[in-house]
Amino acid sequence: MISVSGLTKKYGDKVAVDDVSFTVATGRVTGFLGPNGAGKSTTMRMVLGLDRPTAGSVTVNGRRYRDSPAPLREVGALLEAKALHPGRSARDHLRWLAASNRIPTSRVDEVLELVGLEAVAGTRVGKFSLGMGQRLGIAVALLGDPPVVVLDEPVNGLDPEGIRWVRTLARQLATEGRTVFISSHLMSEMALTADHLVVIGRGRILADCSMREFIAEHAASYVKVRSPQRGQVADLLRGAGADVTPVDDELHVQGLDAAAVGELVGDKGLYLHELTLVRSSLEDAFMTLTSASVEYSARARTDQAGALR
Amino acid sequence: MTVTAESRTVELDPRRNVPGTRPGFSSTLRAEWIKFWSVRSTMWSTVMLFVLGAGLTALICATNAEWLASSEADESPGSFITFGLTFAQITAIVLGTLTVTSEYGTGMIRATLAATPRRGAVLAAKALVLTGTLFVAGTVTAFAGYFAGNFFLDREGIGLALSDDGVLRSMFGSGLYMTGLGLLAAGVGILVRHTAAALSMVLALVFVAGNMAFLLPGTWGEWVAKLMPGNAGSPVAVPVPFNPEALTPWTGFAAFGAEVLVLLVIGWMVFQRRDA
Ligand SMILES: Nc1ncnc2c1ncn2[C@@H]1O[C@H](COP(=O)(O)OP(=O)(O)OP(=O)(O)O)[C@@H](O)[C@H]1O
Ligand SMILES: [Mg+2]
């Protein structure tokens, strides 16, 4: 389990992570979602004790990362920037990591096979493709057979087959009872992988809920209505308590389902040219959520407003 | 779209893999040793160190032996027997710089510190790997240069015995001075983090600024010159002093060692606090 509490990181004047608190529970995949520059990588670096928090704290399994006697056996991480020397072979890279935490050398070949790099184990990693580098990064994360796995944008640069592989792997690690924390800026990818979602925008937490809740709450749907008697229909539906927004020659209706709209309009003998249920995609929901946060945080700052949630 | 149900099928002991005690410093040292020798630049630099150090000494002795034996010679053979080591010192500086800056250049430092969060241990292990390698390489190279060069000097009857004043000291002194230079470069590497910047700073400090400092006026200037790292540290590595104004070999080396130590302590303090 990872517990983040009141975590803040400033780089000079720039607030990269702003008073963030959440927990990443065991036995499930937690997606860490946010647009570019939201503070995902910074948060993950602070989890690993690489960057020093300006305020707040992070613990992994109840203690600070740096207090673990053998951190690679407790937390496996894939970091954003390739943390590799191009002149070193994949096997040598894993060998020194294994040595540093007294991980048996036999484990090196195991993880190489697991990620499908055994054929190029002796090749210098500078010659690796983006996807191969990413696979090696995942091998590094799994080297110590850790109960907590932190992956910063693991599907970056992978082909569709590789993306599916990471997804399956993440699911499998969670089913084994591990804590899996994955960052991404693709909502659609997270929807397929994550059980739980932490959404971050401009360094602040915008949502912390189960994937199911997120979909129910944010993937808004509406009924699209077109009618030659637009004004009358709008009044009618508003009268029935619906939320009606005219868009071009359409009406977007929320609060009533398509059947109810059809019946109400039919009862009054009005005409309908179109009656459609429109679901906005999760990606749209995510965009709406994060773009709103930008406006809100800008306003909050000028108002000196406090808590956002 | 599928949403997977929360599955809590297995309870995994989060510490099941973790030993009760730290793997200890020897593990960090082993990791740094593997890291050091698993890039080609290390082997190349070490080979260059030997070839330049021993080869150039042999070459200069071979070409100058006759002149040195003649009556017009105004220099002692002792000044020639460690000649190539000056060039070998450059490769020692390169090695020392690279051990640190290559980690920053590639982002490796994050992997290193994630594996070993105790930064002091990482630094100590790096320093120890450099010390072991450079002391052995420097001393072996100095001896090789001595035996090769002395072969030519002997033929002219001006050979030096190992028991001659300062000769044996300069052999081990070469190893020591090279170690010091490597550590100095590593210390600068920690502070500036860029290979080219660190390298040019150390080379300029040791090989250029040191000589220029002798131009400074007054006793104040004289002491600055004596204490410049290259001027203080190098006498231990030569049988006869190049510069009569320089400190004596062991006094100079003590001063040089102290300077390196201070630099490493500063580097350590910065390294402890800095974001990786
Ligand atoms: N070392 C640093 N120095 C200064 N600013 C930084 C540093 N690291 C991150 N930042 C800034 O902090 C903010 C958050 O960056 P971060 O890399 O954590 O975002 P991210 O969510 O990982 O984005 P991405 O999806 O692009 O990877 C950005 O505005 C970034 O410019
Ligand atoms: Mg990032």
Coordinates of C-alpha atoms and ligand atoms in Angstrom, one line a residue:
Chain A
M1 CA 0.0 0.0 0.0
I2 CA 1.1 3.5 -0.8
S3 CA -0.1 6.4 1.4
V4 CA 0.4 9.9 0.2
S5 CA -0.5 12.7 2.6
G6 CA -0.4 16.4 2.1
L7 CA 2.3 16.0 -0.5
T8 CA 3.5 19.2 -2.1
K9 CA 6.4 19.9 -4.4
K10 CA 7.6 23.2 -5.6
Y11 CA 10.3 23.8 -8.2
G12 CA 11.2 27.4 -7.5
D13 CA 7.9 29.2 -8.0
K14 CA 6.3 26.4 -9.9
V15 CA 4.0 24.2 -7.9
A16 CA 4.2 20.8 -9.5
V17 CA 2.3 18.9 -6.8
D18 CA -0.1 20.8 -4.6
D19 CA -1.2 19.3 -1.3
V20 CA -2.1 15.9 -2.6
S21 CA -3.4 13.0 -0.5
F22 CA -4.6 9.6 -1.5
T23 CA -3.9 5.9 -0.9
V24 CA -3.1 3.2 -3.4
A25 CA -4.6 0.0 -2.1
T26 CA -3.3 -3.6 -2.4
G27 CA -4.8 -6.1 -4.8
R28 CA -6.0 -3.7 -7.4
V29 CA -4.7 -1.6 -10.2
T30 CA -4.9 2.1 -9.4
G31 CA -4.7 4.4 -12.4
F32 CA -3.0 7.8 -12.0
L33 CA -4.4 9.9 -14.7
G34 CA -3.7 13.4 -15.7
P35 CA -2.7 15.6 -18.7
N36 CA 0.9 16.5 -19.5
G37 CA 2.5 18.4 -16.7
A38 CA -0.1 17.4 -14.2
G39 CA 2.4 16.2 -11.7
K40 CA 2.2 12.4 -12.1
S41 CA 5.9 11.7 -12.5
T42 CA 6.8 14.2 -9.8
T43 CA 4.5 12.4 -7.4
M44 CA 6.0 9.0 -8.3
R45 CA 9.5 10.3 -7.9
M46 CA 8.6 11.4 -4.4
V47 CA 7.1 8.0 -3.7
L48 CA 10.6 6.6 -4.5
G49 CA 12.4 9.2 -2.4
L50 CA 14.2 10.6 -5.4
D51 CA 12.7 14.1 -5.0
R52 CA 12.4 15.7 -1.7
P53 CA 8.8 16.9 -0.9
T54 CA 8.4 20.5 -0.1
A55 CA 5.7 19.4 2.4
G56 CA 3.8 16.3 3.3
S57 CA 4.9 12.7 3.3
V58 CA 4.7 9.4 1.4
T59 CA 4.9 5.9 2.9
V60 CA 5.1 2.6 1.2
N61 CA 3.9 -0.4 3.3
G62 CA 3.9 1.9 6.3
R63 CA 7.4 3.3 6.0
R64 CA 9.4 5.7 4.0
Y65 CA 10.9 4.2 0.8
R66 CA 14.4 5.0 1.9
D67 CA 13.9 3.2 5.2
S68 CA 13.4 -0.1 3.4
P69 CA 16.4 -2.4 3.9
A70 CA 16.1 -3.6 0.3
P71 CA 13.8 -1.3 -1.6
L72 CA 13.9 -3.2 -4.9
R73 CA 12.4 -6.2 -3.1
E74 CA 9.6 -4.1 -1.8
V75 CA 8.8 -1.6 -4.6
G76 CA 9.5 -2.1 -8.3
A77 CA 9.4 1.0 -10.4
L78 CA 9.5 2.0 -14.1
L79 CA 10.5 5.6 -14.3
E80 CA 9.6 8.0 -17.0
A81 CA 12.9 8.9 -18.5
K82 CA 14.9 5.8 -19.4
A83 CA 17.2 5.4 -16.4
L84 CA 19.7 3.4 -18.5
H85 CA 23.3 3.8 -19.7
P86 CA 23.2 3.2 -23.5
G87 CA 26.5 1.4 -23.4
R88 CA 25.5 -1.3 -20.9
S89 CA 23.8 -4.5 -21.9
A90 CA 20.3 -5.4 -20.6
R91 CA 21.7 -8.3 -18.6
D92 CA 24.5 -6.1 -17.0
H93 CA 22.0 -3.5 -16.1
L94 CA 19.8 -6.0 -14.3
R95 CA 22.9 -7.6 -12.8
W96 CA 24.1 -4.5 -10.9
L97 CA 20.6 -3.8 -9.8
A98 CA 20.3 -7.4 -8.5
A99 CA 23.6 -7.1 -6.7
S100 CA 22.6 -3.8 -5.0
N101 CA 19.7 -5.5 -3.2
R102 CA 21.1 -9.0 -2.9
I103 CA 18.6 -10.4 -5.4
P104 CA 19.7 -13.8 -6.7
T105 CA 21.3 -13.6 -10.1
S106 CA 19.0 -16.3 -11.4
R107 CA 16.3 -13.7 -11.2
V108 CA 17.9 -11.7 -13.9
D109 CA 17.3 -14.3 -16.6
E110 CA 13.8 -15.0 -15.2
V111 CA 12.7 -11.4 -15.8
L112 CA 14.5 -11.1 -19.1
E113 CA 12.4 -14.1 -20.3
L114 CA 9.3 -12.7 -18.7
V115 CA 9.5 -9.5 -20.8
G116 CA 10.7 -11.3 -23.9
L117 CA 14.2 -9.8 -24.1
E118 CA 16.3 -13.0 -23.5
A119 CA 17.5 -13.0 -27.1
V120 CA 18.9 -9.4 -26.8
A121 CA 20.1 -9.7 -23.2
G122 CA 23.7 -9.1 -24.2
T123 CA 23.0 -6.2 -26.6
R124 CA 23.8 -2.7 -25.5
V125 CA 20.6 -1.0 -24.6
G126 CA 21.5 2.0 -26.7
K127 CA 20.5 -0.1 -29.7
F128 CA 17.1 -0.9 -28.2
S129 CA 13.9 0.4 -29.8
L130 CA 11.6 2.5 -27.6
G131 CA 9.4 -0.6 -26.9
M132 CA 12.4 -2.8 -26.0
G133 CA 13.6 -0.1 -23.6
Q134 CA 10.2 0.0 -22.1
R135 CA 10.2 -3.8 -21.7
L136 CA 13.6 -3.6 -20.0
G137 CA 12.2 -1.0 -17.7
I138 CA 9.4 -3.4 -16.7
A139 CA 11.9 -6.1 -16.2
V140 CA 13.7 -3.8 -13.8
A141 CA 10.5 -3.1 -11.9
L142 CA 9.8 -6.8 -11.5
L143 CA 13.3 -7.8 -10.6
G144 CA 12.8 -8.0 -6.9
D145 CA 9.5 -9.7 -7.2
P146 CA 8.0 -6.7 -5.3
P147 CA 4.6 -6.5 -3.7
V148 CA 4.3 -2.9 -4.9
V149 CA 4.7 -1.9 -8.5
V150 CA 4.9 1.7 -9.7
L151 CA 4.8 2.2 -13.5
D152 CA 5.1 5.6 -15.0
E153 CA 3.4 5.5 -18.4
P154 CA 4.4 1.9 -19.2
V155 CA 2.6 1.8 -22.5
N156 CA 4.5 4.8 -23.9
G157 CA 6.1 3.7 -27.2
L158 CA 4.6 0.2 -27.2
D159 CA 2.7 -1.3 -30.1
P160 CA -0.9 -2.6 -29.7
E161 CA 0.4 -6.1 -28.8
G162 CA 2.7 -4.6 -26.2
I163 CA 0.0 -2.4 -24.8
R164 CA -2.2 -5.5 -24.3
W165 CA 0.7 -7.3 -22.7
V166 CA 1.2 -4.5 -20.1
R167 CA -2.5 -4.4 -19.5
T168 CA -2.7 -8.2 -18.8
L169 CA 0.5 -8.0 -16.7
A170 CA -0.9 -5.2 -14.6
R171 CA -4.2 -7.1 -14.0
Q172 CA -2.2 -10.3 -13.2
L173 CA 0.0 -8.5 -10.7
A174 CA -3.1 -7.1 -8.9
T175 CA -4.7 -10.5 -8.9
E176 CA -1.6 -11.9 -7.2
G177 CA -2.4 -9.4 -4.4
R178 CA 0.2 -6.7 -5.3
T179 CA -0.3 -3.0 -5.2
V180 CA -0.2 -1.7 -8.8
F181 CA 0.1 2.1 -9.4
I182 CA 0.1 3.1 -13.1
S183 CA 0.2 6.6 -14.6
S184 CA -1.2 7.4 -18.0
H185 CA -2.7 10.3 -19.8
L186 CA -5.1 8.0 -21.7
M187 CA -8.4 7.6 -20.1
S188 CA -9.4 4.9 -22.6
E189 CA -6.4 2.8 -21.6
M190 CA -7.0 3.2 -17.9
A191 CA -10.7 2.2 -18.3
L192 CA -9.4 -1.2 -19.5
T193 CA -6.8 -1.6 -16.9
A194 CA -7.6 0.1 -13.6
D195 CA -10.0 -0.7 -10.8
H196 CA -9.5 2.6 -9.1
L197 CA -8.7 6.0 -10.4
V198 CA -6.9 9.0 -9.1
V199 CA -7.1 11.9 -11.4
I200 CA -4.7 14.8 -11.1
G201 CA -4.7 18.1 -12.9
R202 CA -2.3 21.0 -12.3
G203 CA -0.9 19.2 -9.2
R204 CA -4.3 18.8 -7.5
I205 CA -6.4 15.7 -7.1
L206 CA -9.6 16.1 -9.1
A207 CA -11.1 12.6 -8.5
D208 CA -10.3 9.6 -6.3
C209 CA -12.9 6.9 -6.9
S210 CA -13.5 3.5 -8.3
M211 CA -13.5 3.2 -12.1
R212 CA -17.1 2.3 -11.9
E213 CA -18.1 5.4 -10.0
F214 CA -16.1 7.5 -12.3
I215 CA -18.0 6.2 -15.3
A216 CA -21.3 6.6 -13.6
E217 CA -20.6 10.1 -12.5
H218 CA -18.6 11.6 -15.2
A219 CA -19.5 9.9 -18.5
A220 CA -22.5 12.1 -18.9
S221 CA -25.2 11.1 -21.3
Y222 CA -28.0 13.3 -22.7
V223 CA -30.9 12.9 -25.1
K224 CA -30.6 14.7 -28.4
V225 CA -33.9 16.1 -29.6
R226 CA -34.8 17.7 -32.9
S227 CA -38.2 19.1 -33.6
P228 CA -39.8 21.6 -35.9
Q229 CA -41.5 23.0 -32.7
R230 CA -38.3 23.5 -30.8
G231 CA -39.4 26.2 -28.5
Q232 CA -42.6 24.4 -27.4
V233 CA -40.8 21.1 -26.8
A234 CA -38.1 22.9 -24.8
D235 CA -40.7 24.5 -22.6
L236 CA -42.6 21.3 -22.2
L237 CA -39.5 19.3 -21.1
R238 CA -38.3 22.1 -18.8
G239 CA -41.8 22.0 -17.2
A240 CA -41.2 18.3 -16.6
G241 CA -38.0 19.1 -14.7
A242 CA -35.5 18.3 -17.4
D243 CA -32.3 20.3 -18.0
V244 CA -32.6 21.6 -21.6
T245 CA -29.8 23.2 -23.6
P246 CA -30.4 24.4 -27.1
V247 CA -27.5 23.6 -29.4
D248 CA -27.8 24.7 -33.0
D249 CA -31.2 23.3 -34.1
E250 CA -31.0 20.6 -31.5
L251 CA -32.0 20.3 -27.8
H252 CA -29.7 18.5 -25.4
V253 CA -31.8 17.1 -22.6
Q254 CA -30.6 15.8 -19.3
G255 CA -32.7 14.4 -16.5
L256 CA -35.1 12.5 -18.6
D257 CA -34.4 9.4 -20.6
A258 CA -35.3 9.0 -24.3
A259 CA -38.5 7.1 -23.6
A260 CA -39.8 9.8 -21.2
V261 CA -39.0 12.5 -23.6
G262 CA -40.8 10.7 -26.5
E263 CA -43.9 10.1 -24.4
L264 CA -44.2 13.6 -23.1
V265 CA -43.8 15.1 -26.6
G266 CA -46.3 12.5 -28.0
D267 CA -48.9 13.3 -25.3
K268 CA -48.9 16.9 -26.5
G269 CA -49.1 15.9 -30.1
L270 CA -45.9 17.6 -31.1
Y271 CA -43.5 16.4 -33.8
L272 CA -40.1 14.9 -33.3
H273 CA -37.5 14.6 -36.1
E274 CA -34.8 13.0 -33.9
L275 CA -34.6 11.4 -30.5
T276 CA -31.2 9.9 -29.7
L277 CA -29.4 8.9 -26.5
V278 CA -25.9 10.3 -26.7
R279 CA -23.2 9.0 -24.4
S280 CA -20.1 11.1 -24.1
S281 CA -16.9 9.1 -24.1
L282 CA -14.8 8.7 -21.0
E283 CA -12.0 10.5 -22.8
D284 CA -14.5 13.5 -23.1
A285 CA -15.4 13.2 -19.4
F286 CA -11.7 13.2 -18.5
M287 CA -11.1 16.3 -20.7
T288 CA -14.1 18.1 -19.2
L289 CA -12.9 17.3 -15.7
T290 CA -9.3 18.4 -16.2
S291 CA -10.1 21.5 -18.2
A292 CA -12.6 22.6 -15.5
S293 CA -9.8 22.2 -13.0
V294 CA -7.6 24.7 -14.8
E295 CA -10.3 27.3 -14.7
Y296 CA -11.2 26.5 -11.1
S297 CA -7.8 26.6 -9.8
A298 CA -7.1 29.9 -11.5
R299 CA -10.2 31.3 -9.9
A300 CA -9.4 29.7 -6.5
R301 CA -6.0 31.3 -6.5
T302 CA -7.3 34.8 -7.0
D303 CA -10.1 34.3 -4.4
Q304 CA -7.5 32.9 -1.9
A305 CA -10.0 30.1 -1.6
G306 CA -9.0 27.1 0.4
A307 CA -10.0 23.5 -0.1
L308 CA -11.2 22.4 -3.5
R309 CA -12.8 19.2 -2.6
Chain B
M1 CA -15.5 -1.2 -22.6
T2 CA -15.0 -3.6 -19.7
V3 CA -14.7 -2.6 -16.2
T4 CA -13.0 -5.2 -14.1
A5 CA -14.4 -6.0 -10.7
E6 CA -12.2 -5.2 -7.8
S7 CA -10.5 -8.5 -7.1
R8 CA -9.1 -9.2 -3.6
T9 CA -8.3 -12.8 -4.2
V10 CA -4.9 -13.0 -2.6
E11 CA -3.4 -11.5 0.5
L12 CA 0.3 -10.9 -0.1
D13 CA 2.7 -10.2 2.7
P14 CA 4.2 -6.9 1.6
R15 CA 7.5 -7.8 3.4
R16 CA 7.7 -11.4 2.3
N17 CA 10.7 -10.8 0.2
V18 CA 12.4 -8.2 2.3
P19 CA 15.3 -9.3 4.5
G20 CA 15.2 -8.0 8.1
T21 CA 18.6 -6.4 7.8
R22 CA 20.1 -4.2 5.1
P23 CA 22.1 -6.0 2.4
G24 CA 24.9 -3.9 3.6
F25 CA 27.7 -1.8 2.1
S26 CA 29.3 -4.8 0.3
S27 CA 26.2 -5.1 -1.9
T28 CA 26.4 -1.5 -2.9
L29 CA 30.1 -1.9 -3.6
R30 CA 29.5 -4.9 -5.8
A31 CA 26.7 -3.1 -7.7
E32 CA 29.0 -0.2 -8.3
W33 CA 31.8 -2.5 -9.4
I34 CA 29.6 -4.3 -11.9
K35 CA 28.4 -0.9 -13.2
F36 CA 31.9 0.4 -13.5
W37 CA 33.2 -2.5 -15.6
S38 CA 30.2 -3.1 -17.7
V39 CA 30.6 -0.1 -19.9
R40 CA 33.2 -0.1 -22.6
S41 CA 34.6 3.4 -21.8
T42 CA 36.1 1.9 -18.6
M43 CA 38.1 -0.7 -20.4
W44 CA 39.2 1.7 -23.1
S45 CA 40.2 4.4 -20.6
T46 CA 42.2 1.8 -18.5
V47 CA 43.9 0.5 -21.6
M48 CA 44.7 4.1 -22.7
L49 CA 46.0 4.9 -19.2
F50 CA 48.5 2.0 -19.5
V51 CA 49.5 2.6 -23.1
L52 CA 50.0 6.3 -22.6
G53 CA 51.7 6.0 -19.2
A54 CA 54.1 3.1 -19.9
G55 CA 54.4 3.6 -23.7
L56 CA 55.3 7.3 -23.7
T57 CA 57.8 6.8 -20.8
A58 CA 59.5 4.0 -22.8
L59 CA 59.5 6.2 -25.9
I60 CA 60.9 9.3 -24.3
C61 CA 63.6 7.2 -22.5
A62 CA 64.5 5.4 -25.8
T63 CA 64.9 8.7 -27.7
N64 CA 66.7 10.6 -25.0
A65 CA 68.9 8.1 -23.4
E66 CA 71.9 8.9 -25.5
W67 CA 71.6 12.6 -24.9
L68 CA 71.1 12.1 -21.2
A69 CA 74.2 10.1 -21.0
S70 CA 76.3 12.7 -22.8
S71 CA 78.0 15.6 -21.1
E72 CA 75.7 18.3 -22.5
A73 CA 72.7 16.8 -20.6
D74 CA 71.2 19.3 -18.2
E75 CA 68.5 17.1 -16.9
S76 CA 68.5 14.0 -14.7
P77 CA 67.2 10.6 -16.0
G78 CA 64.8 10.7 -13.0
S79 CA 62.7 13.4 -14.8
F80 CA 62.1 11.0 -17.6
I81 CA 61.3 7.8 -15.9
T82 CA 57.7 8.8 -15.1
F83 CA 57.2 11.1 -18.1
G84 CA 54.2 9.3 -19.7
L85 CA 52.3 9.2 -16.4
T86 CA 51.3 12.9 -16.9
F87 CA 49.2 11.8 -19.9
A88 CA 47.9 8.8 -18.1
Q89 CA 46.6 11.2 -15.4
I90 CA 44.3 12.7 -18.0
T91 CA 42.6 9.4 -18.5
A92 CA 42.3 8.9 -14.8
I93 CA 40.5 12.3 -14.7
V94 CA 38.2 11.1 -17.5
L95 CA 37.4 7.9 -15.6
G96 CA 36.7 9.7 -12.4
T97 CA 34.4 12.2 -14.1
L98 CA 32.5 9.6 -16.1
T99 CA 31.7 7.4 -13.0
V100 CA 29.5 10.3 -11.8
T101 CA 28.5 12.4 -14.8
S102 CA 27.5 9.4 -17.0
E103 CA 24.8 8.7 -14.4
Y104 CA 23.4 12.2 -14.7
G105 CA 23.7 12.3 -18.5
T106 CA 21.7 9.1 -18.9
G107 CA 19.2 9.4 -16.0
M108 CA 20.8 6.3 -14.5
I109 CA 21.2 8.2 -11.2
R110 CA 17.5 7.6 -10.5
A111 CA 17.9 3.9 -10.9
T112 CA 20.9 4.0 -8.7
L113 CA 19.2 5.9 -5.9
A114 CA 16.0 3.9 -6.2
A115 CA 18.1 0.8 -5.6
T116 CA 20.2 2.3 -2.9
P117 CA 18.5 5.3 -1.2
R118 CA 21.4 5.7 1.2
R119 CA 23.2 8.3 -0.9
G120 CA 26.3 8.4 1.2
A121 CA 26.8 4.6 0.6
V122 CA 26.5 5.1 -3.1
L123 CA 29.1 7.8 -3.1
A124 CA 31.5 5.8 -0.8
A125 CA 31.1 2.8 -3.1
K126 CA 31.9 4.9 -6.2
A127 CA 34.9 6.4 -4.5
L128 CA 36.2 3.0 -3.4
V129 CA 35.8 1.4 -6.9
L130 CA 37.7 4.4 -8.3
T131 CA 40.4 4.2 -5.6
G132 CA 41.0 0.5 -6.1
T133 CA 41.1 0.7 -9.9
L134 CA 43.2 3.8 -10.2
F135 CA 45.7 2.9 -7.5
V136 CA 46.4 -0.4 -9.1
A137 CA 46.3 0.9 -12.7
G138 CA 48.5 3.8 -11.8
T139 CA 51.1 1.8 -9.9
V140 CA 51.2 -1.0 -12.4
T141 CA 51.6 1.5 -15.2
A142 CA 54.4 3.4 -13.4
F143 CA 56.3 0.2 -12.8
A144 CA 55.8 -0.9 -16.4
G145 CA 57.0 2.5 -17.6
Y146 CA 60.0 2.2 -15.3
F147 CA 61.1 -1.2 -16.5
A148 CA 60.6 -0.3 -20.1
G149 CA 62.2 3.1 -19.9
N150 CA 65.1 1.9 -17.7
F151 CA 66.0 -0.7 -20.3
F152 CA 67.1 2.1 -22.6
L153 CA 68.7 4.1 -19.8
D154 CA 70.6 1.1 -18.6
R155 CA 72.1 0.6 -22.1
E156 CA 73.7 4.0 -21.8
G157 CA 74.8 3.3 -18.3
I158 CA 72.5 5.8 -16.6
G159 CA 69.9 3.4 -15.4
L160 CA 68.0 4.0 -12.1
A161 CA 67.7 1.4 -9.4
L162 CA 64.4 1.1 -7.6
S163 CA 66.3 1.7 -4.4
D164 CA 67.6 5.1 -5.8
D165 CA 66.2 8.1 -4.0
G166 CA 62.5 8.6 -4.7
V167 CA 62.2 6.0 -7.4
L168 CA 60.1 3.4 -5.6
R169 CA 58.1 6.2 -3.9
S170 CA 57.3 7.7 -7.3
M171 CA 55.9 4.4 -8.5
F172 CA 53.4 4.0 -5.7
G173 CA 53.1 7.8 -5.7
S174 CA 51.8 7.6 -9.3
G175 CA 49.1 5.3 -8.1
L176 CA 48.2 7.5 -5.3
Y177 CA 48.2 10.7 -7.3
M178 CA 46.1 9.2 -10.0
T179 CA 43.6 8.0 -7.4
G180 CA 43.5 11.5 -6.0
L181 CA 42.9 13.0 -9.4
G182 CA 40.1 10.5 -10.2
L183 CA 38.4 11.3 -6.9
L184 CA 38.8 15.1 -7.5
A185 CA 37.2 14.7 -10.9
A186 CA 34.4 12.6 -9.4
G187 CA 33.8 15.3 -6.7
V188 CA 33.6 18.0 -9.4
G189 CA 31.3 15.7 -11.3
I190 CA 28.9 15.5 -8.4
L191 CA 28.8 19.3 -8.2
V192 CA 28.4 20.2 -11.9
R193 CA 26.8 16.9 -13.3
H194 CA 27.8 17.5 -16.9
T195 CA 30.7 15.5 -18.4
A196 CA 32.1 18.2 -20.6
A197 CA 31.9 20.9 -18.0
A198 CA 33.4 18.7 -15.2
L199 CA 36.2 17.4 -17.4
S200 CA 37.3 20.8 -18.7
M201 CA 37.1 22.3 -15.2
V202 CA 39.4 19.6 -13.7
L203 CA 41.8 19.6 -16.6
A204 CA 42.1 23.4 -16.5
L205 CA 42.5 23.4 -12.7
V206 CA 45.2 20.7 -12.6
F207 CA 47.2 21.3 -15.8
V208 CA 46.7 25.0 -16.6
A209 CA 45.7 27.0 -13.5
G210 CA 48.4 25.3 -11.5
N211 CA 51.2 26.5 -13.7
M212 CA 49.8 30.0 -14.1
A213 CA 49.5 30.3 -10.3
F214 CA 53.3 30.5 -10.1
L215 CA 53.0 33.9 -11.7
L216 CA 51.1 35.3 -8.8
P217 CA 53.1 37.9 -6.9
G218 CA 54.2 37.8 -3.2
T219 CA 54.2 35.2 -0.5
W220 CA 50.5 34.9 -0.7
G221 CA 50.7 34.1 -4.4
E222 CA 53.5 31.6 -3.7
W223 CA 51.4 29.7 -1.3
V224 CA 48.4 29.7 -3.6
A225 CA 50.6 28.2 -6.2
K226 CA 52.1 25.6 -3.9
L227 CA 48.7 24.5 -2.8
M228 CA 47.0 24.2 -6.2
P229 CA 45.9 20.6 -6.4
G230 CA 48.2 19.7 -9.3
N231 CA 51.2 21.4 -7.8
A232 CA 50.7 19.9 -4.4
G233 CA 49.8 16.4 -5.4
S234 CA 52.2 15.7 -8.3
P235 CA 55.6 15.7 -6.5
V236 CA 54.9 12.4 -4.9
A237 CA 54.6 10.9 -8.4
V238 CA 58.1 11.9 -9.6
P239 CA 61.5 10.9 -8.4
V240 CA 63.0 14.4 -8.8
P241 CA 60.8 17.5 -8.4
F242 CA 60.1 19.4 -11.6
N243 CA 59.6 22.6 -9.8
P244 CA 61.9 23.7 -6.9
E245 CA 59.2 25.9 -5.4
A246 CA 56.8 23.0 -5.0
L247 CA 56.0 21.4 -1.6
T248 CA 57.9 18.2 -0.7
P249 CA 56.3 15.0 -1.9
W250 CA 54.5 13.8 1.2
T251 CA 53.6 17.3 2.6
G252 CA 52.3 18.1 -0.8
F253 CA 50.3 14.9 -1.1
A254 CA 48.8 15.4 2.3
A255 CA 47.6 18.9 1.3
F256 CA 46.3 17.5 -2.0
G257 CA 44.5 14.6 -0.2
A258 CA 42.9 17.1 2.2
E259 CA 41.7 19.2 -0.7
V260 CA 40.1 16.2 -2.4
L261 CA 38.5 15.1 0.8
V262 CA 37.0 18.6 1.4
L263 CA 35.6 18.6 -2.2
L264 CA 34.1 15.1 -1.7
V265 CA 32.5 16.2 1.6
I266 CA 31.0 19.2 -0.1
G267 CA 29.8 16.9 -2.9
W268 CA 28.3 14.5 -0.4
M269 CA 26.4 17.3 1.3
V270 CA 25.0 18.6 -1.9
F271 CA 24.2 15.1 -3.1
Q272 CA 22.3 14.3 0.1
R273 CA 19.9 17.2 -0.3
R274 CA 19.4 17.3 -4.1
D275 CA 16.5 16.0 -6.1
A276 CA 17.7 13.1 -8.2
Ligands
LIG1 N1 13.0 19.0 -12.0 C1 12.1 19.9 -12.3 N2 12.4 21.2 -12.3 C2 11.4 22.2 -12.6 N3 10.1 21.9 -12.9 C3 9.8 20.6 -13.0 C4 10.7 19.5 -12.7 N4 10.1 18.4 -12.8 C5 8.8 18.7 -13.1 N5 8.6 20.0 -13.3 C6 7.4 20.7 -13.6 O1 6.4 20.2 -12.8 C7 5.2 19.9 -13.5 C8 4.7 18.5 -13.3 O2 5.6 17.7 -14.1 P1 5.5 16.1 -14.2 O3 6.6 15.6 -15.0 O4 5.3 15.6 -12.8 O5 4.1 15.9 -15.0 P2 3.4 14.6 -15.6 O6 2.1 14.6 -15.0 O7 4.3 13.5 -15.3 O8 3.4 15.0 -17.1 P3 3.6 14.0 -18.4 O9 2.3 13.4 -18.7 O10 4.0 15.0 -19.5 O11 4.7 13.0 -18.1 C9 5.5 20.4 -14.9 O12 5.0 21.6 -15.1 C10 6.9 20.3 -15.0 O13 7.4 21.3 -15.9
MG2 MG 5.3 12.1 -16.5

